């Protein structure tokens, strides 16, 4: 009985891991899959194989995949807000989530790996010191998107936002030169 | 991975001795319980690999690891040949279990060094821009 439950669980985990959009989640699901299938090997009385699967599948290959993802260059997106604690207009909050979702979807459609970092630091500080690919700064209902001039994705993002309706939110895209503000 | 987390560093430091003891246990009891040289070596290699998560700098001498791996491989080939052709295994029954333990140890260290070399080559040399 227990074997069948774990066998079905392996199939479910395998399907989840190939159908997720983010690679980082897929790696974690693969590690889980390895753990579950190693327990199934144990139930079928093959402890030797179970040890090898548990070590190689969930420890070594997970770390290798994570390092490979880091080398694959993840796009870093910083999000910061002008008055973080005072925002309580519902429509602005909903729209903000919508915009972040749109940007994430934009990168996922182009098979890139977005990584959004929410921060409460001042945007000028981030502009100067952090190593970012895109910086989204919100002041009330105005959005400022900072990106690099040489980044050809920025034009695509602008076109993407022009085509879609975003209600009463203003979106400004600002292009920085390489190393104009940024020291990192 | 780029900014070192204090929690991960402390917990990994606490876990190191247990991982090493577990790996050596798997290798030494390989001939009577499940496990053996390969599995124990992989556990020992995970010490070096999880070390990278805490301290991602290149201070491991890959050249000397390679030399040690080659020497181990040579002895893994030579010891069975000597053991079989001298006829030592017929004369002493107790020697067989010592032989198994010794070979498991050699294989375990060879797998450990090999996986470590593969991992650090991949991390520090491949895909550099």
mmCIF file of C-alpha atoms in Angstrom:
data_model
loop_
_atom_site.group_PDB
_atom_site.id
_atom_site.type_symbol
_atom_site.label_atom_id
_atom_site.label_comp_id
_atom_site.label_asym_id
_atom_site.label_seq_id
_atom_site.Cartn_x
_atom_site.Cartn_y
_atom_site.Cartn_z
ATOM 1 C CA UNK A 1 0.000 0.000 0.000
ATOM 2 C CA UNK A 2 2.681 2.472 1.084
ATOM 3 C CA UNK A 3 4.737 1.642 -2.005
ATOM 4 C CA UNK A 4 1.855 2.585 -4.272
ATOM 5 C CA UNK A 5 1.327 5.913 -2.536
ATOM 6 C CA UNK A 6 4.989 6.813 -2.961
ATOM 7 C CA UNK A 7 5.061 5.623 -6.581
ATOM 8 C CA UNK A 8 2.099 7.866 -7.416
ATOM 9 C CA UNK A 9 3.834 10.706 -5.555
ATOM 10 C CA UNK A 10 6.940 10.307 -7.737
ATOM 11 C CA UNK A 11 4.854 10.612 -10.905
ATOM 12 C CA UNK A 12 3.108 13.703 -9.548
ATOM 13 C CA UNK A 13 6.412 15.328 -8.541
ATOM 14 C CA UNK A 14 7.953 14.563 -11.940
ATOM 15 C CA UNK A 15 5.023 16.181 -13.753
ATOM 16 C CA UNK A 16 5.157 19.228 -11.451
ATOM 17 C CA UNK A 17 8.895 19.634 -11.962
ATOM 18 C CA UNK A 18 8.624 19.726 -15.753
ATOM 19 C CA UNK A 19 5.590 21.987 -15.810
ATOM 20 C CA UNK A 20 6.829 24.782 -13.516
ATOM 21 C CA UNK A 21 7.855 27.992 -15.235
ATOM 22 C CA UNK A 22 10.751 28.861 -12.927
ATOM 23 C CA UNK A 23 13.892 26.789 -13.140
ATOM 24 C CA UNK A 24 14.771 27.241 -9.481
ATOM 25 C CA UNK A 25 11.504 25.628 -8.399
ATOM 26 C CA UNK A 26 12.017 22.803 -10.884
ATOM 27 C CA UNK A 27 15.407 22.046 -9.301
ATOM 28 C CA UNK A 28 13.866 21.841 -5.831
ATOM 29 C CA UNK A 29 11.075 19.586 -7.095
ATOM 30 C CA UNK A 30 13.687 17.317 -8.673
ATOM 31 C CA UNK A 31 15.452 17.037 -5.313
ATOM 32 C CA UNK A 32 12.140 16.098 -3.662
ATOM 33 C CA UNK A 33 11.516 13.567 -6.419
ATOM 34 C CA UNK A 34 14.895 11.975 -5.701
ATOM 35 C CA UNK A 35 14.141 11.715 -1.983
ATOM 36 C CA UNK A 36 10.749 10.107 -2.580
ATOM 37 C CA UNK A 37 12.073 7.627 -5.121
ATOM 38 C CA UNK A 38 14.947 6.671 -2.820
ATOM 39 C CA UNK A 39 12.412 5.879 -0.089
ATOM 40 C CA UNK A 40 10.524 3.759 -2.633
ATOM 41 C CA UNK A 41 13.737 1.828 -3.368
ATOM 42 C CA UNK A 42 14.050 1.214 0.364
ATOM 43 C CA UNK A 43 10.514 -0.166 0.517
ATOM 44 C CA UNK A 44 11.313 -2.511 -2.357
ATOM 45 C CA UNK A 45 14.263 -3.740 -0.242
ATOM 46 C CA UNK A 46 17.138 -2.211 -2.186
ATOM 47 C CA UNK A 47 18.861 -0.104 0.502
ATOM 48 C CA UNK A 48 22.101 0.063 -1.463
ATOM 49 C CA UNK A 49 20.481 1.844 -4.375
ATOM 50 C CA UNK A 50 18.472 3.992 -1.983
ATOM 51 C CA UNK A 51 21.616 5.399 -0.330
ATOM 52 C CA UNK A 52 23.217 6.193 -3.684
ATOM 53 C CA UNK A 53 20.040 7.830 -4.997
ATOM 54 C CA UNK A 54 19.529 9.926 -1.858
ATOM 55 C CA UNK A 55 23.088 11.258 -1.888
ATOM 56 C CA UNK A 56 23.589 11.812 -5.596
ATOM 57 C CA UNK A 57 20.038 12.769 -6.523
ATOM 58 C CA UNK A 58 19.162 15.148 -3.763
ATOM 59 C CA UNK A 59 22.501 16.501 -2.558
ATOM 60 C CA UNK A 60 25.095 16.535 -5.335
ATOM 61 C CA UNK A 61 22.936 17.139 -8.400
ATOM 62 C CA UNK A 62 20.787 19.767 -6.655
ATOM 63 C CA UNK A 63 23.860 21.802 -5.751
ATOM 64 C CA UNK A 64 25.286 21.328 -9.260
ATOM 65 C CA UNK A 65 22.036 22.551 -10.821
ATOM 66 C CA UNK A 66 21.916 25.550 -8.495
ATOM 67 C CA UNK A 67 25.489 26.519 -9.406
ATOM 68 C CA UNK A 68 24.650 26.097 -13.090
ATOM 69 C CA UNK A 69 21.619 28.371 -12.635
ATOM 70 C CA UNK A 70 23.845 30.972 -11.038
ATOM 71 C CA UNK A 71 26.174 30.824 -14.032
ATOM 72 C CA UNK A 72 23.191 31.053 -16.378
ATOM 73 C CA UNK A 73 22.835 34.681 -15.252
ATOM 74 C CA UNK A 74 19.614 35.379 -13.476
ATOM 75 C CA UNK A 75 18.000 38.738 -14.147
ATOM 76 C CA UNK A 76 17.864 40.735 -10.946
ATOM 77 C CA UNK A 77 14.940 43.106 -10.523
ATOM 78 C CA UNK A 78 14.810 45.436 -7.540
ATOM 79 C CA UNK A 79 11.502 46.859 -6.420
ATOM 80 C CA UNK A 80 11.308 49.783 -4.024
ATOM 81 C CA UNK A 81 8.654 52.168 -2.865
ATOM 82 C CA UNK A 82 8.552 55.855 -1.928
ATOM 83 C CA UNK A 83 6.309 55.533 1.128
ATOM 84 C CA UNK A 84 6.333 51.904 1.936
ATOM 85 C CA UNK A 85 4.337 51.940 5.153
ATOM 86 C CA UNK A 86 1.707 54.458 4.174
ATOM 87 C CA UNK A 87 0.241 52.846 1.104
ATOM 88 C CA UNK A 88 -3.295 51.750 1.713
ATOM 89 C CA UNK A 89 -5.144 52.463 -1.498
ATOM 90 C CA UNK A 90 -6.377 49.127 -2.662
ATOM 91 C CA UNK A 91 -6.368 49.840 -6.362
ATOM 92 C CA UNK A 92 -2.714 50.897 -6.276
ATOM 93 C CA UNK A 93 -1.692 47.740 -4.441
ATOM 94 C CA UNK A 94 -3.576 45.544 -6.868
ATOM 95 C CA UNK A 95 -2.090 47.358 -9.867
ATOM 96 C CA UNK A 96 1.395 47.053 -8.399
ATOM 97 C CA UNK A 97 1.045 43.313 -8.095
ATOM 98 C CA UNK A 98 -0.260 43.252 -11.644
ATOM 99 C CA UNK A 99 2.768 45.152 -12.960
ATOM 100 C CA UNK A 100 5.266 42.938 -11.166
ATOM 101 C CA UNK A 101 3.445 39.872 -12.463
ATOM 102 C CA UNK A 102 3.514 41.304 -15.979
ATOM 103 C CA UNK A 103 7.260 41.899 -15.834
ATOM 104 C CA UNK A 104 7.848 38.418 -14.487
ATOM 105 C CA UNK A 105 5.704 36.959 -17.269
ATOM 106 C CA UNK A 106 7.602 39.060 -19.816
ATOM 107 C CA UNK A 107 10.897 37.498 -18.790
ATOM 108 C CA UNK A 108 9.514 33.976 -18.445
ATOM 109 C CA UNK A 109 8.065 34.177 -21.985
ATOM 110 C CA UNK A 110 11.568 34.908 -23.260
ATOM 111 C CA UNK A 111 12.967 31.944 -21.335
ATOM 112 C CA UNK A 112 14.917 34.049 -18.864
ATOM 113 C CA UNK A 113 14.991 33.645 -15.126
ATOM 114 C CA UNK A 114 13.663 36.697 -13.257
ATOM 115 C CA UNK A 115 14.409 37.217 -9.592
ATOM 116 C CA UNK A 116 12.469 39.997 -7.893
ATOM 117 C CA UNK A 117 13.886 41.515 -4.720
ATOM 118 C CA UNK A 118 11.579 43.652 -2.591
ATOM 119 C CA UNK A 119 13.434 46.193 -0.549
ATOM 120 C CA UNK A 120 12.688 49.198 1.616
ATOM 121 C CA UNK A 121 15.933 50.995 0.928
ATOM 122 C CA UNK A 122 16.098 54.360 -0.736
ATOM 123 C CA UNK A 123 16.153 54.012 -4.514
ATOM 124 C CA UNK A 124 19.150 56.289 -4.940
ATOM 125 C CA UNK A 125 21.152 54.026 -2.674
ATOM 126 C CA UNK A 126 20.206 51.001 -4.764
ATOM 127 C CA UNK A 127 20.952 52.894 -7.950
ATOM 128 C CA UNK A 128 24.447 53.574 -6.696
ATOM 129 C CA UNK A 129 25.538 50.428 -4.937
ATOM 130 C CA UNK A 130 23.563 47.393 -6.045
ATOM 131 C CA UNK A 131 24.193 45.245 -9.077
ATOM 132 C CA UNK A 132 20.820 45.246 -10.767
ATOM 133 C CA UNK A 133 19.418 44.681 -14.221
ATOM 134 C CA UNK A 134 16.165 46.511 -13.665
ATOM 135 C CA UNK A 135 15.060 48.847 -10.891
ATOM 136 C CA UNK A 136 11.385 49.595 -10.361
ATOM 137 C CA UNK A 137 10.628 52.614 -8.217
ATOM 138 C CA UNK A 138 7.098 53.507 -7.210
ATOM 139 C CA UNK A 139 6.022 56.929 -6.006
ATOM 140 C CA UNK A 140 2.308 56.959 -5.252
ATOM 141 C CA UNK A 141 0.845 55.911 -8.576
ATOM 142 C CA UNK A 142 3.861 56.709 -10.744
ATOM 143 C CA UNK A 143 6.206 53.978 -11.759
ATOM 144 C CA UNK A 144 9.795 54.602 -12.768
ATOM 145 C CA UNK A 145 11.668 51.778 -14.403
ATOM 146 C CA UNK A 146 15.435 52.193 -14.518
ATOM 147 C CA UNK A 147 17.401 50.071 -16.938
ATOM 148 C CA UNK A 148 20.641 50.200 -18.863
ATOM 149 C CA UNK A 149 20.856 51.812 -22.278
ATOM 150 C CA UNK A 150 22.622 48.873 -23.850
ATOM 151 C CA UNK A 151 20.046 46.393 -22.594
ATOM 152 C CA UNK A 152 17.995 45.635 -25.694
ATOM 153 C CA UNK A 153 15.212 44.139 -23.586
ATOM 154 C CA UNK A 154 14.252 47.599 -22.383
ATOM 155 C CA UNK A 155 12.676 48.589 -25.706
ATOM 156 C CA UNK A 156 10.725 45.359 -25.671
ATOM 157 C CA UNK A 157 9.476 46.131 -22.165
ATOM 158 C CA UNK A 158 8.395 49.604 -23.234
ATOM 159 C CA UNK A 159 6.456 48.191 -26.165
ATOM 160 C CA UNK A 160 4.950 45.598 -23.898
ATOM 161 C CA UNK A 161 3.625 48.217 -21.500
ATOM 162 C CA UNK A 162 2.341 50.494 -24.284
ATOM 163 C CA UNK A 163 0.180 47.725 -25.652
ATOM 164 C CA UNK A 164 -1.473 46.779 -22.404
ATOM 165 C CA UNK A 165 -3.863 48.851 -20.393
ATOM 166 C CA UNK A 166 -2.680 49.808 -16.918
ATOM 167 C CA UNK A 167 -5.447 52.108 -15.780
ATOM 168 C CA UNK A 168 -4.376 55.322 -14.149
ATOM 169 C CA UNK A 169 -0.794 54.372 -13.404
ATOM 170 C CA UNK A 170 1.979 56.308 -15.090
ATOM 171 C CA UNK A 171 4.924 54.293 -16.280
ATOM 172 C CA UNK A 172 8.155 56.072 -17.127
ATOM 173 C CA UNK A 173 11.144 54.258 -18.475
ATOM 174 C CA UNK A 174 14.533 55.824 -17.794
ATOM 175 C CA UNK A 175 17.662 54.674 -19.551
ATOM 176 C CA UNK A 176 20.947 54.962 -17.738
ATOM 177 C CA UNK A 177 24.353 54.852 -19.328
ATOM 178 C CA UNK A 178 26.699 52.141 -18.186
ATOM 179 C CA UNK A 179 28.325 53.344 -14.981
ATOM 180 C CA UNK A 180 26.526 56.676 -14.831
ATOM 181 C CA UNK A 181 25.135 56.188 -11.365
ATOM 182 C CA UNK A 182 26.316 52.734 -10.605
ATOM 183 C CA UNK A 183 29.649 51.818 -9.073
ATOM 184 C CA UNK A 184 29.025 48.103 -8.726
ATOM 185 C CA UNK B 1 25.455 32.061 -2.517
ATOM 186 C CA UNK B 2 27.160 35.352 -3.230
ATOM 187 C CA UNK B 3 26.506 36.844 0.210
ATOM 188 C CA UNK B 4 27.305 34.374 2.931
ATOM 189 C CA UNK B 5 24.450 33.611 5.241
ATOM 190 C CA UNK B 6 25.427 33.301 8.886
ATOM 191 C CA UNK B 7 22.817 30.617 9.600
ATOM 192 C CA UNK B 8 23.925 28.355 6.745
ATOM 193 C CA UNK B 9 27.582 28.763 7.732
ATOM 194 C CA UNK B 10 26.995 27.821 11.379
ATOM 195 C CA UNK B 11 24.701 24.872 10.634
ATOM 196 C CA UNK B 12 27.033 23.472 7.981
ATOM 197 C CA UNK B 13 29.944 23.794 10.380
ATOM 198 C CA UNK B 14 27.985 21.839 12.995
ATOM 199 C CA UNK B 15 27.086 19.144 10.471
ATOM 200 C CA UNK B 16 30.604 18.508 9.104
ATOM 201 C CA UNK B 17 31.779 15.957 11.734
ATOM 202 C CA UNK B 18 28.539 13.986 11.493
ATOM 203 C CA UNK B 19 28.728 13.821 7.703
ATOM 204 C CA UNK B 20 32.344 12.626 7.882
ATOM 205 C CA UNK B 21 31.531 9.996 10.545
ATOM 206 C CA UNK B 22 28.553 8.771 8.521
ATOM 207 C CA UNK B 23 30.629 8.480 5.349
ATOM 208 C CA UNK B 24 33.429 6.562 7.072
ATOM 209 C CA UNK B 25 30.822 4.309 8.736
ATOM 210 C CA UNK B 26 29.232 3.482 5.381
ATOM 211 C CA UNK B 27 32.649 2.671 3.906
ATOM 212 C CA UNK B 28 33.898 0.552 6.824
ATOM 213 C CA UNK B 29 30.717 -1.506 7.102
ATOM 214 C CA UNK B 30 30.277 -1.823 3.362
ATOM 215 C CA UNK B 31 30.946 -5.566 3.251
ATOM 216 C CA UNK B 32 28.237 -6.551 5.771
ATOM 217 C CA UNK B 33 25.607 -3.788 5.631
ATOM 218 C CA UNK B 34 24.168 -1.802 2.705
ATOM 219 C CA UNK B 35 26.504 0.787 1.298
ATOM 220 C CA UNK B 36 30.084 0.514 0.278
ATOM 221 C CA UNK B 37 32.907 2.417 -1.272
ATOM 222 C CA UNK B 38 30.943 4.374 -3.827
ATOM 223 C CA UNK B 39 28.137 5.533 -1.523
ATOM 224 C CA UNK B 40 30.489 6.412 1.319
ATOM 225 C CA UNK B 41 32.760 8.287 -1.063
ATOM 226 C CA UNK B 42 29.814 10.304 -2.330
ATOM 227 C CA UNK B 43 28.895 11.221 1.259
ATOM 228 C CA UNK B 44 32.480 12.331 1.912
ATOM 229 C CA UNK B 45 32.469 14.366 -1.310
ATOM 230 C CA UNK B 46 29.338 16.179 -0.149
ATOM 231 C CA UNK B 47 31.470 17.656 2.656
ATOM 232 C CA UNK B 48 33.668 19.456 0.124
ATOM 233 C CA UNK B 49 30.683 20.417 -2.002
ATOM 234 C CA UNK B 50 28.644 21.878 0.837
ATOM 235 C CA UNK B 51 31.772 23.744 1.867
ATOM 236 C CA UNK B 52 31.483 25.679 -1.383
ATOM 237 C CA UNK B 53 28.074 27.010 -0.287
ATOM 238 C CA UNK B 54 29.646 28.537 2.814
ATOM 239 C CA UNK B 55 33.023 29.605 1.523
ATOM 240 C CA UNK B 56 32.998 30.033 -2.258
ATOM 241 C CA UNK B 57 36.701 30.643 -2.848
ATOM 242 C CA UNK B 58 39.186 28.599 -4.751
ATOM 243 C CA UNK B 59 41.757 27.395 -2.251
ATOM 244 C CA UNK B 60 41.671 23.670 -2.969
ATOM 245 C CA UNK B 61 44.680 22.313 -4.821
ATOM 246 C CA UNK B 62 43.084 20.429 -7.695
ATOM 247 C CA UNK B 63 46.471 19.274 -8.992
ATOM 248 C CA UNK B 64 47.354 17.387 -5.803
ATOM 249 C CA UNK B 65 43.841 15.924 -5.597
ATOM 250 C CA UNK B 66 44.323 14.604 -9.130
ATOM 251 C CA UNK B 67 47.661 13.078 -8.203
ATOM 252 C CA UNK B 68 46.132 11.377 -5.151
ATOM 253 C CA UNK B 69 43.269 10.046 -7.279
ATOM 254 C CA UNK B 70 45.692 8.579 -9.816
ATOM 255 C CA UNK B 71 47.725 6.881 -7.077
ATOM 256 C CA UNK B 72 44.541 5.418 -5.563
ATOM 257 C CA UNK B 73 43.434 4.149 -8.951
ATOM 258 C CA UNK B 74 46.803 2.481 -9.504
ATOM 259 C CA UNK B 75 46.641 0.768 -6.115
ATOM 260 C CA UNK B 76 43.020 -0.306 -6.729
ATOM 261 C CA UNK B 77 44.253 -2.144 -9.806
ATOM 262 C CA UNK B 78 47.479 -3.507 -8.283
ATOM 263 C CA UNK B 79 46.289 -4.786 -4.869
ATOM 264 C CA UNK B 80 43.764 -7.355 -6.213
ATOM 265 C CA UNK B 81 46.355 -8.635 -8.661
ATOM 266 C CA UNK B 82 48.911 -9.145 -5.880
ATOM 267 C CA UNK B 83 46.272 -10.586 -3.555
ATOM 268 C CA UNK B 84 45.042 -13.137 -6.067
ATOM 269 C CA UNK B 85 48.307 -14.245 -7.602
ATOM 270 C CA UNK B 86 50.281 -14.687 -4.408
ATOM 271 C CA UNK B 87 47.721 -17.207 -3.119
ATOM 272 C CA UNK B 88 47.443 -15.315 0.164
ATOM 273 C CA UNK B 89 43.641 -15.572 0.192
ATOM 274 C CA UNK B 90 43.652 -19.382 0.518
ATOM 275 C CA UNK B 91 45.979 -19.456 3.486
ATOM 276 C CA UNK B 92 44.246 -16.954 5.782
ATOM 277 C CA UNK B 93 40.467 -16.745 6.114
ATOM 278 C CA UNK B 94 40.510 -13.633 8.276
ATOM 279 C CA UNK B 95 42.491 -11.773 5.619
ATOM 280 C CA UNK B 96 39.472 -11.708 3.296
ATOM 281 C CA UNK B 97 37.468 -9.272 5.423
ATOM 282 C CA UNK B 98 40.522 -7.026 5.899
ATOM 283 C CA UNK B 99 40.980 -7.107 2.141
ATOM 284 C CA UNK B 100 37.335 -6.083 1.577
ATOM 285 C CA UNK B 101 37.565 -3.230 4.092
ATOM 286 C CA UNK B 102 40.828 -1.994 2.591
ATOM 287 C CA UNK B 103 39.499 -2.050 -0.946
ATOM 288 C CA UNK B 104 36.302 -0.257 0.137
ATOM 289 C CA UNK B 105 38.429 2.440 1.761
ATOM 290 C CA UNK B 106 40.499 2.904 -1.389
ATOM 291 C CA UNK B 107 37.412 3.061 -3.609
ATOM 292 C CA UNK B 108 35.703 5.446 -1.206
ATOM 293 C CA UNK B 109 38.581 7.921 -1.213
ATOM 294 C CA UNK B 110 38.938 7.667 -4.971
ATOM 295 C CA UNK B 111 35.231 8.460 -5.495
ATOM 296 C CA UNK B 112 35.447 11.327 -3.000
ATOM 297 C CA UNK B 113 38.428 12.917 -4.745
ATOM 298 C CA UNK B 114 36.939 12.329 -8.189
ATOM 299 C CA UNK B 115 33.579 13.951 -7.383
ATOM 300 C CA UNK B 116 35.336 16.864 -5.684
ATOM 301 C CA UNK B 117 37.551 17.430 -8.731
ATOM 302 C CA UNK B 118 34.549 17.306 -11.071
ATOM 303 C CA UNK B 119 32.603 19.766 -8.931
ATOM 304 C CA UNK B 120 35.391 22.303 -8.480
ATOM 305 C CA UNK B 121 36.377 22.163 -12.146
ATOM 306 C CA UNK B 122 32.768 22.863 -13.036
ATOM 307 C CA UNK B 123 32.407 25.680 -10.533
ATOM 308 C CA UNK B 124 35.651 27.556 -11.123
ATOM 309 C CA UNK B 125 36.690 26.867 -14.691
ATOM 310 C CA UNK B 126 33.639 26.191 -16.871
ATOM 311 C CA UNK B 127 31.565 28.911 -18.462
ATOM 312 C CA UNK B 128 33.762 31.828 -17.441
ATOM 313 C CA UNK B 129 33.261 35.006 -19.385
#
